[in-house]
PDB file of C-alpha atoms in Angstrom:
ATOM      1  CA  UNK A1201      -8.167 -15.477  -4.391  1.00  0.00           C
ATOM      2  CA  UNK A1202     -11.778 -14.689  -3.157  1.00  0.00           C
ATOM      3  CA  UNK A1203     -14.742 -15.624  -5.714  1.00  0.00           C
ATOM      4  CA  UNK A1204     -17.598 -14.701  -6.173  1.00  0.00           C
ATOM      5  CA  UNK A1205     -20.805 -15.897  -4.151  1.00  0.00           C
ATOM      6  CA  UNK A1206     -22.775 -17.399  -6.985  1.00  0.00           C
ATOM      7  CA  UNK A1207     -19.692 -19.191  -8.548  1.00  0.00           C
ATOM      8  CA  UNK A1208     -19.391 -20.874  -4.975  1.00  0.00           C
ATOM      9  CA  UNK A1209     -22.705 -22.177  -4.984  1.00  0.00           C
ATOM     10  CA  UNK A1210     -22.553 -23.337  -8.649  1.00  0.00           C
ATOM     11  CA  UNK A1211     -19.517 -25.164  -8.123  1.00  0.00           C
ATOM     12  CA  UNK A1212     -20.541 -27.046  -4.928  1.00  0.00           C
ATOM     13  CA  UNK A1213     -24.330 -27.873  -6.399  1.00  0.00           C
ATOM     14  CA  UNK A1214     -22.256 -29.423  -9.558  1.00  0.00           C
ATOM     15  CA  UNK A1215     -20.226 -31.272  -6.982  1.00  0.00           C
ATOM     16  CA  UNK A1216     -23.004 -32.500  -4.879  1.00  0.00           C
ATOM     17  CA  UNK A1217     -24.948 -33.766  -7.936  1.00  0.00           C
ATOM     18  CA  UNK A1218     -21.820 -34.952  -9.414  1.00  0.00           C
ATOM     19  CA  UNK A1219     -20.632 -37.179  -6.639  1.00  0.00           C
ATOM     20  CA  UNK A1220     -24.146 -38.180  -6.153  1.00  0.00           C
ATOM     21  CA  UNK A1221     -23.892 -36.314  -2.502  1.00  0.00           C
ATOM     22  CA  UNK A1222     -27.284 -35.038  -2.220  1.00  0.00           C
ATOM     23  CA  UNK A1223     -31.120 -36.102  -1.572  1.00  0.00           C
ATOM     24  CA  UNK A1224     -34.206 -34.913  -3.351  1.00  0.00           C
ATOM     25  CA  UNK A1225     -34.960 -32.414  -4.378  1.00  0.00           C
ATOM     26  CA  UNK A1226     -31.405 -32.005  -5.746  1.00  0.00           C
ATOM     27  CA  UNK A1227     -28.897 -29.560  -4.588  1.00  0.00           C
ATOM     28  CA  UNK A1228     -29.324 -26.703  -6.623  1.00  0.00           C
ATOM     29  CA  UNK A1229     -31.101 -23.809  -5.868  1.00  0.00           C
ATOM     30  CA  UNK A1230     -30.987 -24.444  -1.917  1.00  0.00           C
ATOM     31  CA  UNK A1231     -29.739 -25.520   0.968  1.00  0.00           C
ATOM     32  CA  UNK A1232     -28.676 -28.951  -0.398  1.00  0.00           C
ATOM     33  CA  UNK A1233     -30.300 -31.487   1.454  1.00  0.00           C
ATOM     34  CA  UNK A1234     -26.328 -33.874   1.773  1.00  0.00           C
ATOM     35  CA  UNK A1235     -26.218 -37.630   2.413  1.00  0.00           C
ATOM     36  CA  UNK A1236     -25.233 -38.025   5.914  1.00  0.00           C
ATOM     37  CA  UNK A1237     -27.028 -35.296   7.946  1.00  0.00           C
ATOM     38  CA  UNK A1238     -28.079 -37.619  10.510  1.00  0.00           C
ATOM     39  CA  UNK A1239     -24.632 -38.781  11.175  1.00  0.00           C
ATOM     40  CA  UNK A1240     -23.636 -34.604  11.050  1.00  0.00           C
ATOM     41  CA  UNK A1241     -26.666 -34.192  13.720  1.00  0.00           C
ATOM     42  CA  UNK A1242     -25.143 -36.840  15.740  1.00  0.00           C
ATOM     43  CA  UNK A1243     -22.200 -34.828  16.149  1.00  0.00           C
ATOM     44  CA  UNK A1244     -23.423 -31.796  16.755  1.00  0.00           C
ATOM     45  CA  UNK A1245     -25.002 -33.122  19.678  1.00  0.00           C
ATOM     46  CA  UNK A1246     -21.855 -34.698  21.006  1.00  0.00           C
ATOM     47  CA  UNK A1247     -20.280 -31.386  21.284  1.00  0.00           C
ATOM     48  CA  UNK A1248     -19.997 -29.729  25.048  1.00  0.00           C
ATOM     49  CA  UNK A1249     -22.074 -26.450  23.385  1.00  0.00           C
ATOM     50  CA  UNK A1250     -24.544 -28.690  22.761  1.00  0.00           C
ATOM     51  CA  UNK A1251     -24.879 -30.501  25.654  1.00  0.00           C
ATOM     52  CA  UNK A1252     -24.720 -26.547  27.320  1.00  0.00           C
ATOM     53  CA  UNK A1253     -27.604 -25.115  25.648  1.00  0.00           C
ATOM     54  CA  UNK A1254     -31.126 -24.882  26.317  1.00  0.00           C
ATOM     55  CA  UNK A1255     -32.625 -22.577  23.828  1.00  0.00           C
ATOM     56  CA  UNK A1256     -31.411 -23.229  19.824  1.00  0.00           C
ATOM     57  CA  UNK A1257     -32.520 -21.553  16.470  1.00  0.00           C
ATOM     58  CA  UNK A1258     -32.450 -23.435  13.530  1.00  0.00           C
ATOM     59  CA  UNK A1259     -33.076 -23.486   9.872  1.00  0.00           C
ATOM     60  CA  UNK A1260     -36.075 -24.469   8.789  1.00  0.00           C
ATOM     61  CA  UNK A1261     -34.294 -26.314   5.626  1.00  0.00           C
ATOM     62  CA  UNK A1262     -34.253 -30.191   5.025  1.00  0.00           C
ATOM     63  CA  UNK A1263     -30.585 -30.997   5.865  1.00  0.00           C
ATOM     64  CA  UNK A1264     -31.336 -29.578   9.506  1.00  0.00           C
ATOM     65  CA  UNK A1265     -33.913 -31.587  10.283  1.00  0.00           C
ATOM     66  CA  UNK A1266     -32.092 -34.265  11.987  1.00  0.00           C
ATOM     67  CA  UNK A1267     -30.788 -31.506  14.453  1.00  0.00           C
ATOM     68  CA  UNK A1268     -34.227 -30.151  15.101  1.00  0.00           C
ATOM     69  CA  UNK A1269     -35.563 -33.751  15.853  1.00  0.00           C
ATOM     70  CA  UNK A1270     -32.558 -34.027  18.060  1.00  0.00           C
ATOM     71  CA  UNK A1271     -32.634 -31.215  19.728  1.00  0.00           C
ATOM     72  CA  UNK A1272     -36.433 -31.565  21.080  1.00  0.00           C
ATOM     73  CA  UNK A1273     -35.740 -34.979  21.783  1.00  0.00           C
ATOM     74  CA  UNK A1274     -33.253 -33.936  24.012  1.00  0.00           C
ATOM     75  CA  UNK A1275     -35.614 -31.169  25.417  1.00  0.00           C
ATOM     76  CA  UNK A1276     -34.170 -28.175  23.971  1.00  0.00           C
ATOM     77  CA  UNK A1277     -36.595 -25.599  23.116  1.00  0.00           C
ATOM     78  CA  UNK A1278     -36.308 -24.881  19.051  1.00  0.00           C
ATOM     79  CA  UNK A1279     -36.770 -21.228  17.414  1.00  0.00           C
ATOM     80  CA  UNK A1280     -37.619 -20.943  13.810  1.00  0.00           C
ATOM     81  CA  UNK A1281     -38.266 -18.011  11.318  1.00  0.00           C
ATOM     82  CA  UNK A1282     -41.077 -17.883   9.944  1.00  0.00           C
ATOM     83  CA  UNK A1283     -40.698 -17.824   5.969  1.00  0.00           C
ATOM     84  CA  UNK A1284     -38.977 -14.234   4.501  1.00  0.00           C
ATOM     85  CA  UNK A1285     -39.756 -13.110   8.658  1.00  0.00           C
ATOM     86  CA  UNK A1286     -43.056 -11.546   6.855  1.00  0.00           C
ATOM     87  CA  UNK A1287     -45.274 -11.689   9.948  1.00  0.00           C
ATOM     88  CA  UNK A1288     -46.161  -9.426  13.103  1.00  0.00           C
ATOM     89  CA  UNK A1289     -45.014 -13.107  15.008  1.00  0.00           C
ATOM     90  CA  UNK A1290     -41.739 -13.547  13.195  1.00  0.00           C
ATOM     91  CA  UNK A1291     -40.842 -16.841  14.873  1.00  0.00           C
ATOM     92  CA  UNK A1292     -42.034 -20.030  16.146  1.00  0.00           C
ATOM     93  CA  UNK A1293     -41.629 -21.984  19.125  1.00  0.00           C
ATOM     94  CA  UNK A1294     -41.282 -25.300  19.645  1.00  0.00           C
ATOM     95  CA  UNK A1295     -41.363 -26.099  22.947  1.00  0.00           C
ATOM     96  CA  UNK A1296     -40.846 -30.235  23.784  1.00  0.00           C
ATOM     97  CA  UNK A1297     -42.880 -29.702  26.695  1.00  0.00           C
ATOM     98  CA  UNK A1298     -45.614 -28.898  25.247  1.00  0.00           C
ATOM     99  CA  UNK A1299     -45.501 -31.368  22.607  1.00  0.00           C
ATOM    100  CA  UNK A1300     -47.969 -34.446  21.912  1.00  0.00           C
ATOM    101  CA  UNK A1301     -46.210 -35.720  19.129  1.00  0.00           C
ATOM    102  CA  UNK A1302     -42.422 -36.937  17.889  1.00  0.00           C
ATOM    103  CA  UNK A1303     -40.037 -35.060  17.943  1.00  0.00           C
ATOM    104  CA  UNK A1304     -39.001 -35.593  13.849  1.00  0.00           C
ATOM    105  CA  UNK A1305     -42.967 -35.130  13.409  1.00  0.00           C
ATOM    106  CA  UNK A1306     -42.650 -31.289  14.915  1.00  0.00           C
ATOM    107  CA  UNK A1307     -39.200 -30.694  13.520  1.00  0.00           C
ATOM    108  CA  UNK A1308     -40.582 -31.181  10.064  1.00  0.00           C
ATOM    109  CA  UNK A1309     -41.226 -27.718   8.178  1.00  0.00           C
ATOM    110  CA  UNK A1310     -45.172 -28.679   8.049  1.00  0.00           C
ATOM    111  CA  UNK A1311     -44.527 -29.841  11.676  1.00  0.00           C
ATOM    112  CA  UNK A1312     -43.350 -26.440  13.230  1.00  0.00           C
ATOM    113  CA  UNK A1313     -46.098 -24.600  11.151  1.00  0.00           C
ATOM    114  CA  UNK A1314     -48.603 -27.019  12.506  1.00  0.00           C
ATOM    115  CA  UNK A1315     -46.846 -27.590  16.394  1.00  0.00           C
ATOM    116  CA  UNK A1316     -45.447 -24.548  16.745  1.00  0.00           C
ATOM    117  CA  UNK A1317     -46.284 -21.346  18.698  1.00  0.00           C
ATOM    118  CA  UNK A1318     -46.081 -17.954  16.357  1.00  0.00           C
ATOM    119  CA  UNK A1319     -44.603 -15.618  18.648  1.00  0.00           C
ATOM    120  CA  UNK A1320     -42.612 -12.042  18.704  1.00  0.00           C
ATOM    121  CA  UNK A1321     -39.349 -11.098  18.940  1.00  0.00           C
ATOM    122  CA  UNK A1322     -39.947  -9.781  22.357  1.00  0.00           C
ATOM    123  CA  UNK A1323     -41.475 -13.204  23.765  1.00  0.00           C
ATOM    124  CA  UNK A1324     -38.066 -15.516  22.577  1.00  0.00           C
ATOM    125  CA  UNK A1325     -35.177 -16.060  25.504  1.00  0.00           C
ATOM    126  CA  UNK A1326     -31.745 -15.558  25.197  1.00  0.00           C
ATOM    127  CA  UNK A1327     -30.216 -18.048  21.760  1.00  0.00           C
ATOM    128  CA  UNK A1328     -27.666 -20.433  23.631  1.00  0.00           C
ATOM    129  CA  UNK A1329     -26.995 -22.213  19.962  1.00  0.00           C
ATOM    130  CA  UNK A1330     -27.291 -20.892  16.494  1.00  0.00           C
ATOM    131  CA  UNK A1331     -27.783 -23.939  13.906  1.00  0.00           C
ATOM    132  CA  UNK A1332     -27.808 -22.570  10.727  1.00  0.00           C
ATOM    133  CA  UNK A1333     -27.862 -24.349   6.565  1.00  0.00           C
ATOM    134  CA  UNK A1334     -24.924 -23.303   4.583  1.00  0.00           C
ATOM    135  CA  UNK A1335     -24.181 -23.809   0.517  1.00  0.00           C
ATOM    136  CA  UNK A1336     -20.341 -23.613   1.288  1.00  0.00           C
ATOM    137  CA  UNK A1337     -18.131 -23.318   4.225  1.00  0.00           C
ATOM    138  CA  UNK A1338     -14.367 -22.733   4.827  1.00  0.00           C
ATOM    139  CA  UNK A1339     -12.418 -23.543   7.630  1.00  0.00           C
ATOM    140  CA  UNK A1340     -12.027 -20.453   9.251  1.00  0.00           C
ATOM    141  CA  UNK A1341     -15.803 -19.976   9.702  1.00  0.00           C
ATOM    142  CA  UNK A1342     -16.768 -17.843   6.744  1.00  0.00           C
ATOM    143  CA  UNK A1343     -19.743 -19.111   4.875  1.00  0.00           C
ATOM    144  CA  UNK A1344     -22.212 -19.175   1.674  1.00  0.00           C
ATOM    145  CA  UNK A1345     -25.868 -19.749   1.809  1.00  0.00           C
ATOM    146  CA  UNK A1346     -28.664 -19.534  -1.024  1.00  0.00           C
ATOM    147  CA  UNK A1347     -28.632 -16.175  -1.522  1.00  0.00           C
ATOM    148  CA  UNK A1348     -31.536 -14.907   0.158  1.00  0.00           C
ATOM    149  CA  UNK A1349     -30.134 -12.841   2.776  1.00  0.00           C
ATOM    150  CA  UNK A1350     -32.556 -14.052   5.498  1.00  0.00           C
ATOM    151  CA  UNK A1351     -30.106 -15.829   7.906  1.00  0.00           C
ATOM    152  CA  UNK A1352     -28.017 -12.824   8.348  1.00  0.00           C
ATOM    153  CA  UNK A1353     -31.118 -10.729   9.190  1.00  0.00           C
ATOM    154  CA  UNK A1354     -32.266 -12.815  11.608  1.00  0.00           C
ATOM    155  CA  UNK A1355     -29.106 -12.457  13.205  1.00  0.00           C
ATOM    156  CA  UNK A1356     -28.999  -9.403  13.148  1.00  0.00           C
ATOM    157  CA  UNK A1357     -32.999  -8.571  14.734  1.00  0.00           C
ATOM    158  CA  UNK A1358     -32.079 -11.391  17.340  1.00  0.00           C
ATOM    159  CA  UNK A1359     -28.222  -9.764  18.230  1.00  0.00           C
ATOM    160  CA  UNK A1360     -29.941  -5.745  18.378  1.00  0.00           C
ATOM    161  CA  UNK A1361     -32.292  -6.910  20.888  1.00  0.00           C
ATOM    162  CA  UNK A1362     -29.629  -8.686  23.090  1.00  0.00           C
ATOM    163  CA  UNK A1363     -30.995 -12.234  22.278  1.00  0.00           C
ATOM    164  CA  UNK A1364     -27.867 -13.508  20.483  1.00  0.00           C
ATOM    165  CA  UNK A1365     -24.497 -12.189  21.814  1.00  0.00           C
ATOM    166  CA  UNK A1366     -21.059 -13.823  22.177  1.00  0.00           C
ATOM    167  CA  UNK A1367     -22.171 -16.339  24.412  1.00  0.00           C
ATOM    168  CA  UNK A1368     -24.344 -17.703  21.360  1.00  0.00           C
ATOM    169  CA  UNK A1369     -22.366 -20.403  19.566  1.00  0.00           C
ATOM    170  CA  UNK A1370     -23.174 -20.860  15.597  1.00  0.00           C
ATOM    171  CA  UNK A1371     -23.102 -24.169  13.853  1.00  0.00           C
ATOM    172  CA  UNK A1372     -23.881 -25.442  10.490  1.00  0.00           C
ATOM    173  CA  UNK A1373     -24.194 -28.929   9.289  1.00  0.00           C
ATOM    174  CA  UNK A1374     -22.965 -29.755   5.802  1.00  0.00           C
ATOM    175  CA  UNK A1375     -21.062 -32.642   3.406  1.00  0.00           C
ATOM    176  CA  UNK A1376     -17.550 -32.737   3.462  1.00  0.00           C
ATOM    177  CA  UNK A1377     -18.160 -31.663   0.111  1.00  0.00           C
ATOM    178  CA  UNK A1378     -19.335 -28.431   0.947  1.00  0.00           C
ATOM    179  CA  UNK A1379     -15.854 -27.405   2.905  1.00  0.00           C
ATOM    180  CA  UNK A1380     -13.676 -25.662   0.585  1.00  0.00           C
ATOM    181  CA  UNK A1381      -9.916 -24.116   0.962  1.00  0.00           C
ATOM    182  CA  UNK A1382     -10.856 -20.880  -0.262  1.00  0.00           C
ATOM    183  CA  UNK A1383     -11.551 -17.717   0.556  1.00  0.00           C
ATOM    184  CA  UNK A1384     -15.028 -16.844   0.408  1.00  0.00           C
ATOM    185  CA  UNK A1385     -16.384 -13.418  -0.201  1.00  0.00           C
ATOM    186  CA  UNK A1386     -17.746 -11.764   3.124  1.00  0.00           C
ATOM    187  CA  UNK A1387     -19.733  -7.870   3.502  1.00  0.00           C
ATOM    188  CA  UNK A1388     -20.216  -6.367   6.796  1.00  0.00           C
ATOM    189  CA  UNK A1389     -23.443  -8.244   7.330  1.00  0.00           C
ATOM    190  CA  UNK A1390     -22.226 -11.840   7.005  1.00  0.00           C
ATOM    191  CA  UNK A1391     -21.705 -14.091   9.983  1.00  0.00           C
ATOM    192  CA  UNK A1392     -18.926 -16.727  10.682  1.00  0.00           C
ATOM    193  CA  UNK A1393     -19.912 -19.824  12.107  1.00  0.00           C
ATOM    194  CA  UNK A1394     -17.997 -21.522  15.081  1.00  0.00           C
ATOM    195  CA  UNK A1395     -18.372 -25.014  14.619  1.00  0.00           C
ATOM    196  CA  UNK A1396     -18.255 -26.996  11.049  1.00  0.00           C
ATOM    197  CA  UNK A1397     -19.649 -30.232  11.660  1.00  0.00           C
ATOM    198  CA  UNK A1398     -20.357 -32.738   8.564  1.00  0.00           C
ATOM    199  CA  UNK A1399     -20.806 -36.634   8.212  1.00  0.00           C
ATOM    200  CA  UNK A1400     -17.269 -37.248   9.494  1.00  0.00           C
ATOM    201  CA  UNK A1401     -15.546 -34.614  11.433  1.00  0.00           C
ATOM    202  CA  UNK A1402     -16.101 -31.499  13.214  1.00  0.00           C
ATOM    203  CA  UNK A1403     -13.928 -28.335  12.549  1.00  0.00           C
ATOM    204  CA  UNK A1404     -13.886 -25.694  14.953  1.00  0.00           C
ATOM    205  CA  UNK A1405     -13.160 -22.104  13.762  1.00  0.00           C
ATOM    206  CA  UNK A1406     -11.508 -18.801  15.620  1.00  0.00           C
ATOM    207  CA  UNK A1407     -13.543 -16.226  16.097  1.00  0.00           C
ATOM    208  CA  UNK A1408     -12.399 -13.099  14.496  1.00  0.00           C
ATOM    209  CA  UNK A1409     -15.433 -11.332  13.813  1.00  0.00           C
ATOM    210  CA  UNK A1410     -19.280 -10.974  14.242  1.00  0.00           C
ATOM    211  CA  UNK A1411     -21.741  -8.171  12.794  1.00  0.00           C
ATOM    212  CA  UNK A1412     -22.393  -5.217  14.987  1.00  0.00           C
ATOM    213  CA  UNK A1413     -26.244  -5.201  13.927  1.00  0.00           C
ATOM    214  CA  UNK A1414     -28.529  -4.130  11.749  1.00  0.00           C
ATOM    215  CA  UNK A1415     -27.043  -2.303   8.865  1.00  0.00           C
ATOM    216  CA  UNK A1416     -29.843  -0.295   7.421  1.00  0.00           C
ATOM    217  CA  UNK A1417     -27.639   0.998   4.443  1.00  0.00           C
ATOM    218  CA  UNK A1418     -27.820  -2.687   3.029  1.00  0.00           C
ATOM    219  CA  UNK A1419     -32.092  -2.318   3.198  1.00  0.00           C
ATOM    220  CA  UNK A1420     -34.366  -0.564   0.833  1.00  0.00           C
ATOM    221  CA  UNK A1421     -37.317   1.047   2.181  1.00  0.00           C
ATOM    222  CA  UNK A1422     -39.559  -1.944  -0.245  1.00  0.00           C
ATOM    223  CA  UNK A1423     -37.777  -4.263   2.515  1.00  0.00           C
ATOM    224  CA  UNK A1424     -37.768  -3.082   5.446  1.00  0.00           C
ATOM    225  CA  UNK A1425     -41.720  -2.435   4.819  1.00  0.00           C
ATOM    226  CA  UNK A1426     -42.531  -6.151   4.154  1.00  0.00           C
ATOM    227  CA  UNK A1427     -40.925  -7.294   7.335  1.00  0.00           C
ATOM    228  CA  UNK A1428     -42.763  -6.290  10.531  1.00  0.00           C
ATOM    229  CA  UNK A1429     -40.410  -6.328  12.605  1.00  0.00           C
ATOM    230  CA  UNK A1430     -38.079  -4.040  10.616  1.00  0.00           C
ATOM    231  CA  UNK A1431     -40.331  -1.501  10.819  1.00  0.00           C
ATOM    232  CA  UNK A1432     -41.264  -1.570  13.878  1.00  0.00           C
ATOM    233  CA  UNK A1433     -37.557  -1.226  14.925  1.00  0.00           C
ATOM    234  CA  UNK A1434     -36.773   1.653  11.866  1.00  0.00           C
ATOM    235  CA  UNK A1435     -39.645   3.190  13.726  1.00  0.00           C
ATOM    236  CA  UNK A1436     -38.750   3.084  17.358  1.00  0.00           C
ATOM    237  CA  UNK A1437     -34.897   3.995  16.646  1.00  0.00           C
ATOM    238  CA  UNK A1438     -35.972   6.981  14.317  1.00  0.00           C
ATOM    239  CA  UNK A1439     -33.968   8.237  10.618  1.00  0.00           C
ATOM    240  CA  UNK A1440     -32.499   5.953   9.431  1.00  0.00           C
ATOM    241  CA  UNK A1441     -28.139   6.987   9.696  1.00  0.00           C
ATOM    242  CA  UNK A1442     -26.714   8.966   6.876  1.00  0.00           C
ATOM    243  CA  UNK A1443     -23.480   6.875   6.723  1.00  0.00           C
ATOM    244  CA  UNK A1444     -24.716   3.114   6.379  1.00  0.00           C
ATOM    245  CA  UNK A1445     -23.658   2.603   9.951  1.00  0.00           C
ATOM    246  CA  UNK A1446     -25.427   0.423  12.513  1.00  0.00           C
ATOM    247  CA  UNK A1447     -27.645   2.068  14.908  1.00  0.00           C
ATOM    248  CA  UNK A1448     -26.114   1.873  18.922  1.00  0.00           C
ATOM    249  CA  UNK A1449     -27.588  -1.483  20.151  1.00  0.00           C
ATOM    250  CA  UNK A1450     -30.822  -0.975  22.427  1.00  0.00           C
ATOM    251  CA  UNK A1451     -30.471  -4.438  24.393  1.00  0.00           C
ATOM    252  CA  UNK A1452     -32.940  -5.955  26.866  1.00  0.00           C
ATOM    253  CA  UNK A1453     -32.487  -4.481  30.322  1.00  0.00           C
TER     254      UNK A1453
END
């Protein structure tokens, strides 16, 4: 039986407060920051995708700070959003070459903002690994976050443009707590993860689907307006389609 979103993340914020799971600030609410994300981030970076990839964008939330420390020490270059993607600059970089600090000191949210470079869509490389926050998980890839919506846009601005695309690998980093048996609600805009890697184990899921793009149907005009780089691709790829389709992808020659 599928359920619905919000029950998800109720249940598992219970859970994680119940069993005593997570860290301040508490679960609810957010990304839950989970006992044990520096022994997930370990094992993320034991994987061969890991070891394979140059470029990663992460999360900016607590829980995935271990990875972001991790991956500039291992001199990875890290992509962030900027908060609700509400600038002209959208992202920012942190490049470990360029750093004069520690890595956890840059990987920290007041870290990047301070660190890191603002920069466009149009100045970020190719994604090699996708390291994302999730509320909830299932074994087959399919996954819950807060509710805001923001991760799946991302991926979507990054996979029009040609910067994500099936070479990309996805990971999130979560409590065993947070991997549940059951089905979990998916729309055309959600994205599966590959790898599920907590505290203890790492599952890897098939592949079975991925969003084709943008789907403007899902946007109100209020939203695509306070996001820059919305509008500047609404504008460039003209009316908006009649039928909640996906415009045809305009990648990077």
């Amino acid at each position: 039986m599928v359920i619905d979103k919000q029950d998800v993340r109720e249940h598992v914020w219970r859970l994680l407060e119940r069993e005593r799971a997570s860290r301040f600030p508490g679960a609810r609410g957010r990304i839950p920051n989970f006992v044990g994300a520096e022994r997930a981030a370990a094992l993320v970076a034991e994987q061969p995708e890991w070891d394979a990839a140059r470029a990663v964008k992460a999360n900016p939330d607590a829980p995935e700070l271990p990875v972001r420390a991790q991956a500039l020490a291992d001199g990875k270059r890290v992509y962030l959003a900027v908060p609700r993607l509400r600038t002209v600059r959208p992202f920012l970089l942190l490049d470990p070459a360029r750093l004069r600090v520690k890595p956890r000191a840059a990987a920290s949210i007041s870290g990047a903002s301070r660190y890191g470079r603002a920069i466009s869509i149009e100045e970020m490389e190719h994604i090699d690994l996708i390291v994302c926050g999730s509320v909830a998980v299932n074994r087959r890839g399919a996954r819950v976050g807060k509710g805001g919506g923001y991760s799946d846009l991302e991926f979507a601005l990054l996979l029009e443009v040609g910067l994500v695309d099936d070479r990309t690998v996805i990971t999130t980093t979560v409590h065993d707590l947070q991997v549940v048996d059951e089905e979990l609600p998916e729309t055309a805009h959600d994205f599966r993860v590959d790898l599920i890697v907590t505290p203890t184990r790492v599952l890897r899921a098939k592949r079975v689907r991925r969003p084709r793009g943008i789907i403007w149907s899902d946007l109100d005009t209020a939203k695509i307006a306070e996001i820059p780089a919305l509008s500047a691709r609404a504008a460039a790829a003209g009316p908006r389609p009649a039928d909640g389709a996906t415009r045809p992808l305009r990648r990077r020659a």
